Amino acid sequence: LHERFTLPAMYAPVAVRLLSEEHFDAQGHAYDISEGGLRFELDRPIPPGTQVAVQVTLPGPPEGGPDGPGRSVFAVANIVWLQDEDEPGPVRMAAVFSRFAREGDRDRLLRQLGSGRFCRAA
């Protein structure tokens, strides 16, 4: 089990796309994240069992300076939980990472989570 970290409300943008799509067309915000996945919200629901590509941009300075890889982490994930989608407003859901998309994304995420800037989730 991976330790989860709470992210500041509205300061951790998430972009999601189905693997069959080319562009990240769904935008939202992450609530918490771990090495194994994240909890986030979007304006539209994505059914559990759906495999998606996720871009998470953690708050804070870009890693590696102006020419570094930045703050974003890219992963392929499976939607595993969906809040009651009949409620008005954004829909909360959770995804489990199946793999990181780029070389170094996992290490970048772990360095940022270990930086002390984020609180452990309850």
mmCIF file of N, CA and C in Angstrom, residues 18 24 51 62 74 80 87 89 121:
data_model
loop_
_atom_site.group_PDB
_atom_site.id
_atom_site.type_symbol
_atom_site.label_atom_id
_atom_site.label_comp_id
_atom_site.label_asym_id
_atom_site.label_seq_id
_atom_site.Cartn_x
_atom_site.Cartn_y
_atom_site.Cartn_z
ATOM 1 N N LEU A 18 -9.091 9.374 -22.776
ATOM 2 C CA LEU A 18 -9.189 7.944 -23.052
ATOM 3 C C LEU A 18 -7.985 7.553 -23.904
ATOM 4 N N PHE A 24 -5.884 15.493 -24.443
ATOM 5 C CA PHE A 24 -6.434 15.525 -23.086
ATOM 6 C C PHE A 24 -7.619 16.472 -23.103
ATOM 7 N N GLN A 51 -9.629 2.517 -18.945
ATOM 8 C CA GLN A 51 -8.206 2.848 -18.908
ATOM 9 C C GLN A 51 -8.015 4.227 -19.536
ATOM 10 N N PRO A 62 9.002 24.297 -10.849
ATOM 11 C CA PRO A 62 9.321 23.239 -11.811
ATOM 12 C C PRO A 62 10.622 22.556 -11.425
ATOM 13 N N PHE A 74 3.056 12.020 -15.997
ATOM 14 C CA PHE A 74 2.148 11.353 -16.925
ATOM 15 C C PHE A 74 2.095 9.870 -16.593
ATOM 16 N N VAL A 80 -11.090 3.287 -10.903
ATOM 17 C CA VAL A 80 -11.519 2.215 -10.004
ATOM 18 C C VAL A 80 -12.699 2.601 -9.126
ATOM 19 N N GLU A 87 -25.311 13.416 -8.599
ATOM 20 C CA GLU A 87 -25.212 14.654 -7.836
ATOM 21 C C GLU A 87 -24.760 15.775 -8.769
ATOM 22 N N GLY A 89 -22.735 19.052 -10.187
ATOM 23 C CA GLY A 89 -21.352 19.510 -10.067
ATOM 24 C C GLY A 89 -20.354 18.481 -10.531
ATOM 25 N N ALA A 121 -2.163 12.118 3.798
ATOM 26 C CA ALA A 121 -3.632 12.011 3.850
ATOM 27 C C ALA A 121 -4.029 11.088 4.980
#
